[in-house]
């Protein structure tokens, strides 16, 4: 699996287009065949390399992921269920995957809204962090559901989540920077906010 990470990092684009989907299929089968409760180091190492490989492939071949939400659902589920020692690696893969969805269709981005709203309120801080990260990465300031996620994150117990959420709302501590950004801010219409909040109930 470590060799797979090396291949995804160094292979030429033409080569990666041919072998990437095939290797990804094998990686997913490996993850599907593993247990979220396995504790031995070899199984954990394999999972670490598997998620690193997914993150690298998402960076280099975004079109492989952006036409469906399967991988997004998989990584957010893994963040909830996998053991603590794996979550940082999965979180990094999820961050890389978010950039792959920047060019996704309106339909896919709409489907992701529900996923992010749900995960923004999960118990695990890594899940909430990734939900806010995706909300600020994929959607602009006028997008109501993603700004609602940032509003939820602004009161999170975790400092890194609060700071990211406040950045997503353009509520920065530096007044000079805030005033400079404010002129370009295009917030959602206030009448749309109740709809976004109702969607989480």
PDB file of C-alpha atoms in Angstrom:
ATOM      1  CA  UNK A   1       0.000   0.000   0.000  1.00  0.00           C
ATOM      2  CA  UNK A   2       2.925   2.329   0.666  1.00  0.00           C
ATOM      3  CA  UNK A   3       4.045   1.765  -2.925  1.00  0.00           C
ATOM      4  CA  UNK A   4       0.575   2.809  -4.097  1.00  0.00           C
ATOM      5  CA  UNK A   5       1.006   6.153  -2.332  1.00  0.00           C
ATOM      6  CA  UNK A   6       4.354   6.600  -4.088  1.00  0.00           C
ATOM      7  CA  UNK A   7       2.785   5.774  -7.468  1.00  0.00           C
ATOM      8  CA  UNK A   8      -0.067   8.252  -6.988  1.00  0.00           C
ATOM      9  CA  UNK A   9       2.437  10.927  -6.020  1.00  0.00           C
ATOM     10  CA  UNK A  10       4.997  10.433  -8.803  1.00  0.00           C
ATOM     11  CA  UNK A  11       3.261   8.775 -11.778  1.00  0.00           C
ATOM     12  CA  UNK A  12       2.886  10.789 -14.980  1.00  0.00           C
ATOM     13  CA  UNK A  13      -0.619  12.050 -15.651  1.00  0.00           C
ATOM     14  CA  UNK A  14      -1.121   9.774 -18.656  1.00  0.00           C
ATOM     15  CA  UNK A  15      -0.106   6.753 -16.607  1.00  0.00           C
ATOM     16  CA  UNK A  16      -2.263   7.788 -13.687  1.00  0.00           C
ATOM     17  CA  UNK A  17      -5.348   8.079 -15.887  1.00  0.00           C
ATOM     18  CA  UNK A  18      -4.919   4.418 -16.831  1.00  0.00           C
ATOM     19  CA  UNK A  19      -3.975   2.865 -13.510  1.00  0.00           C
ATOM     20  CA  UNK A  20      -5.640   5.248 -11.033  1.00  0.00           C
ATOM     21  CA  UNK A  21      -9.218   3.926 -11.262  1.00  0.00           C
ATOM     22  CA  UNK A  22      -8.043   0.300 -11.124  1.00  0.00           C
ATOM     23  CA  UNK A  23      -5.860   0.824  -8.060  1.00  0.00           C
ATOM     24  CA  UNK A  24      -8.561   2.899  -6.367  1.00  0.00           C
ATOM     25  CA  UNK A  25     -10.990   0.026  -6.809  1.00  0.00           C
ATOM     26  CA  UNK A  26      -8.537  -2.279  -5.050  1.00  0.00           C
ATOM     27  CA  UNK A  27      -8.035   0.210  -2.216  1.00  0.00           C
ATOM     28  CA  UNK A  28     -11.774   0.473  -1.637  1.00  0.00           C
ATOM     29  CA  UNK A  29     -12.135  -3.317  -1.590  1.00  0.00           C
ATOM     30  CA  UNK A  30      -9.363  -3.455   1.005  1.00  0.00           C
ATOM     31  CA  UNK A  31     -11.127  -0.895   3.192  1.00  0.00           C
ATOM     32  CA  UNK A  32     -14.481  -2.632   2.761  1.00  0.00           C
ATOM     33  CA  UNK A  33     -12.924  -5.901   3.901  1.00  0.00           C
ATOM     34  CA  UNK A  34     -11.437  -4.412   7.057  1.00  0.00           C
ATOM     35  CA  UNK A  35     -13.037  -3.799  10.424  1.00  0.00           C
ATOM     36  CA  UNK A  36     -13.308  -0.449  12.164  1.00  0.00           C
ATOM     37  CA  UNK A  37     -12.378  -2.205  15.422  1.00  0.00           C
ATOM     38  CA  UNK A  38      -9.116  -3.801  14.268  1.00  0.00           C
ATOM     39  CA  UNK A  39      -6.303  -2.783  16.586  1.00  0.00           C
ATOM     40  CA  UNK A  40      -3.165  -4.467  15.203  1.00  0.00           C
ATOM     41  CA  UNK A  41      -0.522  -2.149  13.810  1.00  0.00           C
ATOM     42  CA  UNK A  42      -0.306  -3.762  10.364  1.00  0.00           C
ATOM     43  CA  UNK A  43      -4.023  -3.260   9.682  1.00  0.00           C
ATOM     44  CA  UNK A  44      -3.780   0.307  10.928  1.00  0.00           C
ATOM     45  CA  UNK A  45      -0.784   1.037   8.697  1.00  0.00           C
ATOM     46  CA  UNK A  46      -2.611  -0.322   5.655  1.00  0.00           C
ATOM     47  CA  UNK A  47      -5.552   1.966   6.362  1.00  0.00           C
ATOM     48  CA  UNK A  48      -3.264   4.964   6.817  1.00  0.00           C
ATOM     49  CA  UNK A  49      -1.678   4.397   3.416  1.00  0.00           C
ATOM     50  CA  UNK A  50      -5.090   3.702   1.858  1.00  0.00           C
ATOM     51  CA  UNK A  51      -6.523   7.036   2.987  1.00  0.00           C
ATOM     52  CA  UNK A  52      -3.329   8.868   2.026  1.00  0.00           C
ATOM     53  CA  UNK A  53      -3.604   7.336  -1.441  1.00  0.00           C
ATOM     54  CA  UNK A  54      -7.220   8.481  -1.759  1.00  0.00           C
ATOM     55  CA  UNK A  55      -6.217  12.020  -0.807  1.00  0.00           C
ATOM     56  CA  UNK A  56      -3.391  12.079  -3.348  1.00  0.00           C
ATOM     57  CA  UNK A  57      -5.591  10.705  -6.104  1.00  0.00           C
ATOM     58  CA  UNK A  58      -8.290  13.273  -5.315  1.00  0.00           C
ATOM     59  CA  UNK A  59      -5.698  16.016  -5.763  1.00  0.00           C
ATOM     60  CA  UNK A  60      -4.345  14.685  -9.035  1.00  0.00           C
ATOM     61  CA  UNK A  61      -7.529  13.240 -10.588  1.00  0.00           C
ATOM     62  CA  UNK A  62     -10.473  15.256  -9.226  1.00  0.00           C
ATOM     63  CA  UNK A  63     -12.736  14.175 -12.085  1.00  0.00           C
ATOM     64  CA  UNK A  64     -12.575  10.636 -10.747  1.00  0.00           C
ATOM     65  CA  UNK A  65     -14.592  11.731  -7.713  1.00  0.00           C
ATOM     66  CA  UNK A  66     -16.525  14.893  -8.565  1.00  0.00           C
ATOM     67  CA  UNK A  67     -19.387  13.254 -10.480  1.00  0.00           C
ATOM     68  CA  UNK A  68     -20.783  11.349  -7.471  1.00  0.00           C
ATOM     69  CA  UNK A  69     -20.925  11.705  -3.702  1.00  0.00           C
ATOM     70  CA  UNK A  70     -19.858   8.145  -2.819  1.00  0.00           C
ATOM     71  CA  UNK A  71     -16.330   9.017  -1.692  1.00  0.00           C
ATOM     72  CA  UNK A  72     -17.486  12.003   0.351  1.00  0.00           C
ATOM     73  CA  UNK A  73     -19.973   9.791   2.182  1.00  0.00           C
ATOM     74  CA  UNK A  74     -17.303   7.130   2.704  1.00  0.00           C
ATOM     75  CA  UNK A  75     -14.774   9.513   4.253  1.00  0.00           C
ATOM     76  CA  UNK A  76     -17.257  11.237   6.546  1.00  0.00           C
ATOM     77  CA  UNK A  77     -18.491   7.819   7.683  1.00  0.00           C
ATOM     78  CA  UNK A  78     -14.904   6.721   8.320  1.00  0.00           C
ATOM     79  CA  UNK A  79     -14.281   9.858  10.373  1.00  0.00           C
ATOM     80  CA  UNK A  80     -17.179   8.867  12.614  1.00  0.00           C
ATOM     81  CA  UNK A  81     -16.430   5.168  12.923  1.00  0.00           C
ATOM     82  CA  UNK A  82     -12.675   4.637  12.687  1.00  0.00           C
ATOM     83  CA  UNK A  83     -10.473   4.695  15.758  1.00  0.00           C
ATOM     84  CA  UNK A  84      -8.980   7.957  16.971  1.00  0.00           C
ATOM     85  CA  UNK A  85      -5.462   7.207  15.691  1.00  0.00           C
ATOM     86  CA  UNK A  86      -6.715   7.129  12.084  1.00  0.00           C
ATOM     87  CA  UNK A  87      -8.896  10.222  12.109  1.00  0.00           C
ATOM     88  CA  UNK A  88      -6.200  12.795  11.351  1.00  0.00           C
ATOM     89  CA  UNK A  89      -5.169  10.862   8.229  1.00  0.00           C
ATOM     90  CA  UNK A  90      -8.796  10.539   7.135  1.00  0.00           C
ATOM     91  CA  UNK A  91      -9.355  14.229   7.841  1.00  0.00           C
ATOM     92  CA  UNK A  92      -6.416  15.138   5.596  1.00  0.00           C
ATOM     93  CA  UNK A  93      -7.814  12.915   2.837  1.00  0.00           C
ATOM     94  CA  UNK A  94     -11.221  14.564   3.247  1.00  0.00           C
ATOM     95  CA  UNK A  95      -9.651  18.015   2.951  1.00  0.00           C
ATOM     96  CA  UNK A  96      -7.950  16.976  -0.295  1.00  0.00           C
ATOM     97  CA  UNK A  97     -11.200  15.469  -1.551  1.00  0.00           C
ATOM     98  CA  UNK A  98     -13.073  18.722  -0.941  1.00  0.00           C
ATOM     99  CA  UNK A  99     -10.998  20.440  -3.618  1.00  0.00           C
ATOM    100  CA  UNK A 100     -11.992  17.712  -6.080  1.00  0.00           C
ATOM    101  CA  UNK A 101     -15.636  18.725  -5.710  1.00  0.00           C
ATOM    102  CA  UNK A 102     -15.005  22.375  -6.541  1.00  0.00           C
ATOM    103  CA  UNK A 103     -15.826  21.652 -10.165  1.00  0.00           C
ATOM    104  CA  UNK A 104     -18.794  19.415  -9.381  1.00  0.00           C
ATOM    105  CA  UNK A 105     -22.216  19.909 -10.915  1.00  0.00           C
ATOM    106  CA  UNK A 106     -24.991  21.849  -9.202  1.00  0.00           C
ATOM    107  CA  UNK A 107     -26.780  18.557  -8.497  1.00  0.00           C
ATOM    108  CA  UNK A 108     -23.765  17.055  -6.719  1.00  0.00           C
ATOM    109  CA  UNK A 109     -23.157  20.219  -4.701  1.00  0.00           C
ATOM    110  CA  UNK A 110     -26.817  20.193  -3.678  1.00  0.00           C
ATOM    111  CA  UNK A 111     -26.530  16.566  -2.542  1.00  0.00           C
ATOM    112  CA  UNK A 112     -23.453  17.439  -0.487  1.00  0.00           C
ATOM    113  CA  UNK A 113     -25.390  20.096   1.442  1.00  0.00           C
ATOM    114  CA  UNK A 114     -27.367  17.496   3.394  1.00  0.00           C
ATOM    115  CA  UNK A 115     -24.231  15.478   4.116  1.00  0.00           C
ATOM    116  CA  UNK A 116     -22.409  18.520   5.500  1.00  0.00           C
ATOM    117  CA  UNK A 117     -25.372  19.751   7.536  1.00  0.00           C
ATOM    118  CA  UNK A 118     -25.673  16.342   9.173  1.00  0.00           C
ATOM    119  CA  UNK A 119     -21.975  15.982   9.920  1.00  0.00           C
ATOM    120  CA  UNK A 120     -21.571  19.529  11.213  1.00  0.00           C
ATOM    121  CA  UNK A 121     -23.393  18.424  14.362  1.00  0.00           C
ATOM    122  CA  UNK A 122     -21.701  15.090  15.012  1.00  0.00           C
ATOM    123  CA  UNK A 123     -20.034  14.246  18.315  1.00  0.00           C
ATOM    124  CA  UNK A 124     -16.557  13.708  16.854  1.00  0.00           C
ATOM    125  CA  UNK A 125     -14.675  16.989  16.453  1.00  0.00           C
ATOM    126  CA  UNK A 126     -12.848  15.716  13.354  1.00  0.00           C
ATOM    127  CA  UNK A 127     -16.192  15.229  11.618  1.00  0.00           C
ATOM    128  CA  UNK A 128     -17.400  18.719  12.513  1.00  0.00           C
ATOM    129  CA  UNK A 129     -14.074  20.217  11.438  1.00  0.00           C
ATOM    130  CA  UNK A 130     -14.304  18.565   8.021  1.00  0.00           C
ATOM    131  CA  UNK A 131     -17.923  19.634   7.564  1.00  0.00           C
ATOM    132  CA  UNK A 132     -17.022  23.279   8.197  1.00  0.00           C
ATOM    133  CA  UNK A 133     -13.912  22.969   6.016  1.00  0.00           C
ATOM    134  CA  UNK A 134     -15.998  21.635   3.125  1.00  0.00           C
ATOM    135  CA  UNK A 135     -18.638  24.322   3.632  1.00  0.00           C
ATOM    136  CA  UNK A 136     -16.042  27.088   3.362  1.00  0.00           C
ATOM    137  CA  UNK A 137     -14.205  25.405   0.477  1.00  0.00           C
ATOM    138  CA  UNK A 138     -17.067  24.488  -1.845  1.00  0.00           C
ATOM    139  CA  UNK A 139     -19.562  27.313  -1.507  1.00  0.00           C
ATOM    140  CA  UNK A 140     -19.467  31.091  -1.782  1.00  0.00           C
ATOM    141  CA  UNK A 141     -20.608  33.614   0.790  1.00  0.00           C
ATOM    142  CA  UNK A 142     -24.130  33.841  -0.609  1.00  0.00           C
ATOM    143  CA  UNK A 143     -24.757  30.110  -0.225  1.00  0.00           C
ATOM    144  CA  UNK A 144     -27.209  29.875   2.655  1.00  0.00           C
ATOM    145  CA  UNK A 145     -26.795  26.264   3.939  1.00  0.00           C
ATOM    146  CA  UNK A 146     -23.001  26.517   4.098  1.00  0.00           C
ATOM    147  CA  UNK A 147     -23.143  29.833   5.987  1.00  0.00           C
ATOM    148  CA  UNK A 148     -25.599  28.204   8.396  1.00  0.00           C
ATOM    149  CA  UNK A 149     -23.016  25.461   9.000  1.00  0.00           C
ATOM    150  CA  UNK A 150     -20.494  28.199   9.762  1.00  0.00           C
ATOM    151  CA  UNK A 151     -22.944  29.766  12.209  1.00  0.00           C
ATOM    152  CA  UNK A 152     -23.185  26.437  14.020  1.00  0.00           C
ATOM    153  CA  UNK A 153     -19.414  26.065  13.987  1.00  0.00           C
ATOM    154  CA  UNK A 154     -18.868  29.554  15.385  1.00  0.00           C
ATOM    155  CA  UNK A 155     -20.016  28.319  18.804  1.00  0.00           C
ATOM    156  CA  UNK A 156     -18.135  25.006  18.717  1.00  0.00           C
ATOM    157  CA  UNK A 157     -16.145  23.956  21.783  1.00  0.00           C
ATOM    158  CA  UNK A 158     -13.062  23.412  19.587  1.00  0.00           C
ATOM    159  CA  UNK A 159     -11.032  26.535  18.820  1.00  0.00           C
ATOM    160  CA  UNK A 160      -9.910  25.430  15.342  1.00  0.00           C
ATOM    161  CA  UNK A 161     -13.509  24.801  14.300  1.00  0.00           C
ATOM    162  CA  UNK A 162     -14.651  28.158  15.684  1.00  0.00           C
ATOM    163  CA  UNK A 163     -11.889  30.026  13.876  1.00  0.00           C
ATOM    164  CA  UNK A 164     -12.606  28.322  10.559  1.00  0.00           C
ATOM    165  CA  UNK A 165     -16.322  28.993  10.924  1.00  0.00           C
ATOM    166  CA  UNK A 166     -15.718  32.662  11.728  1.00  0.00           C
ATOM    167  CA  UNK A 167     -13.451  32.920   8.693  1.00  0.00           C
ATOM    168  CA  UNK A 168     -16.272  31.453   6.617  1.00  0.00           C
ATOM    169  CA  UNK A 169     -18.533  34.200   7.924  1.00  0.00           C
ATOM    170  CA  UNK A 170     -15.860  36.877   7.418  1.00  0.00           C
ATOM    171  CA  UNK A 171     -15.995  37.669  11.130  1.00  0.00           C
ATOM    172  CA  UNK A 172     -12.271  38.150  11.626  1.00  0.00           C
ATOM    173  CA  UNK A 173     -10.463  39.574  14.620  1.00  0.00           C
ATOM    174  CA  UNK A 174      -8.398  42.001  12.556  1.00  0.00           C
ATOM    175  CA  UNK A 175     -10.682  45.012  12.011  1.00  0.00           C
ATOM    176  CA  UNK A 176      -8.656  46.328   9.092  1.00  0.00           C
ATOM    177  CA  UNK A 177      -8.800  42.985   7.312  1.00  0.00           C
ATOM    178  CA  UNK A 178     -12.487  42.656   8.116  1.00  0.00           C
ATOM    179  CA  UNK A 179     -13.322  46.078   6.664  1.00  0.00           C
ATOM    180  CA  UNK A 180     -11.361  45.308   3.507  1.00  0.00           C
ATOM    181  CA  UNK A 181     -13.190  42.028   3.003  1.00  0.00           C
ATOM    182  CA  UNK A 182     -16.586  43.414   3.961  1.00  0.00           C
ATOM    183  CA  UNK A 183     -16.831  45.433   0.775  1.00  0.00           C
ATOM    184  CA  UNK A 184     -16.658  42.208  -1.246  1.00  0.00           C
ATOM    185  CA  UNK A 185     -18.927  40.135   1.014  1.00  0.00           C
ATOM    186  CA  UNK A 186     -22.161  38.931  -0.470  1.00  0.00           C
ATOM    187  CA  UNK A 187     -24.142  37.331   2.347  1.00  0.00           C
ATOM    188  CA  UNK A 188     -27.278  35.215   1.842  1.00  0.00           C
ATOM    189  CA  UNK A 189     -30.645  36.906   1.861  1.00  0.00           C
ATOM    190  CA  UNK A 190     -31.946  36.870   5.435  1.00  0.00           C
ATOM    191  CA  UNK A 191     -35.266  35.386   4.303  1.00  0.00           C
ATOM    192  CA  UNK A 192     -33.438  32.246   3.144  1.00  0.00           C
ATOM    193  CA  UNK A 193     -31.886  31.513   6.543  1.00  0.00           C
ATOM    194  CA  UNK A 194     -34.981  29.926   8.170  1.00  0.00           C
ATOM    195  CA  UNK A 195     -35.151  27.433   5.308  1.00  0.00           C
ATOM    196  CA  UNK A 196     -31.575  26.354   5.924  1.00  0.00           C
ATOM    197  CA  UNK A 197     -32.147  25.948   9.655  1.00  0.00           C
ATOM    198  CA  UNK A 198     -35.355  23.963   9.157  1.00  0.00           C
ATOM    199  CA  UNK A 199     -33.452  21.548   6.898  1.00  0.00           C
ATOM    200  CA  UNK A 200     -31.377  20.423   9.900  1.00  0.00           C
ATOM    201  CA  UNK A 201     -34.374  19.499  12.047  1.00  0.00           C
TER     202      UNK A 201
END
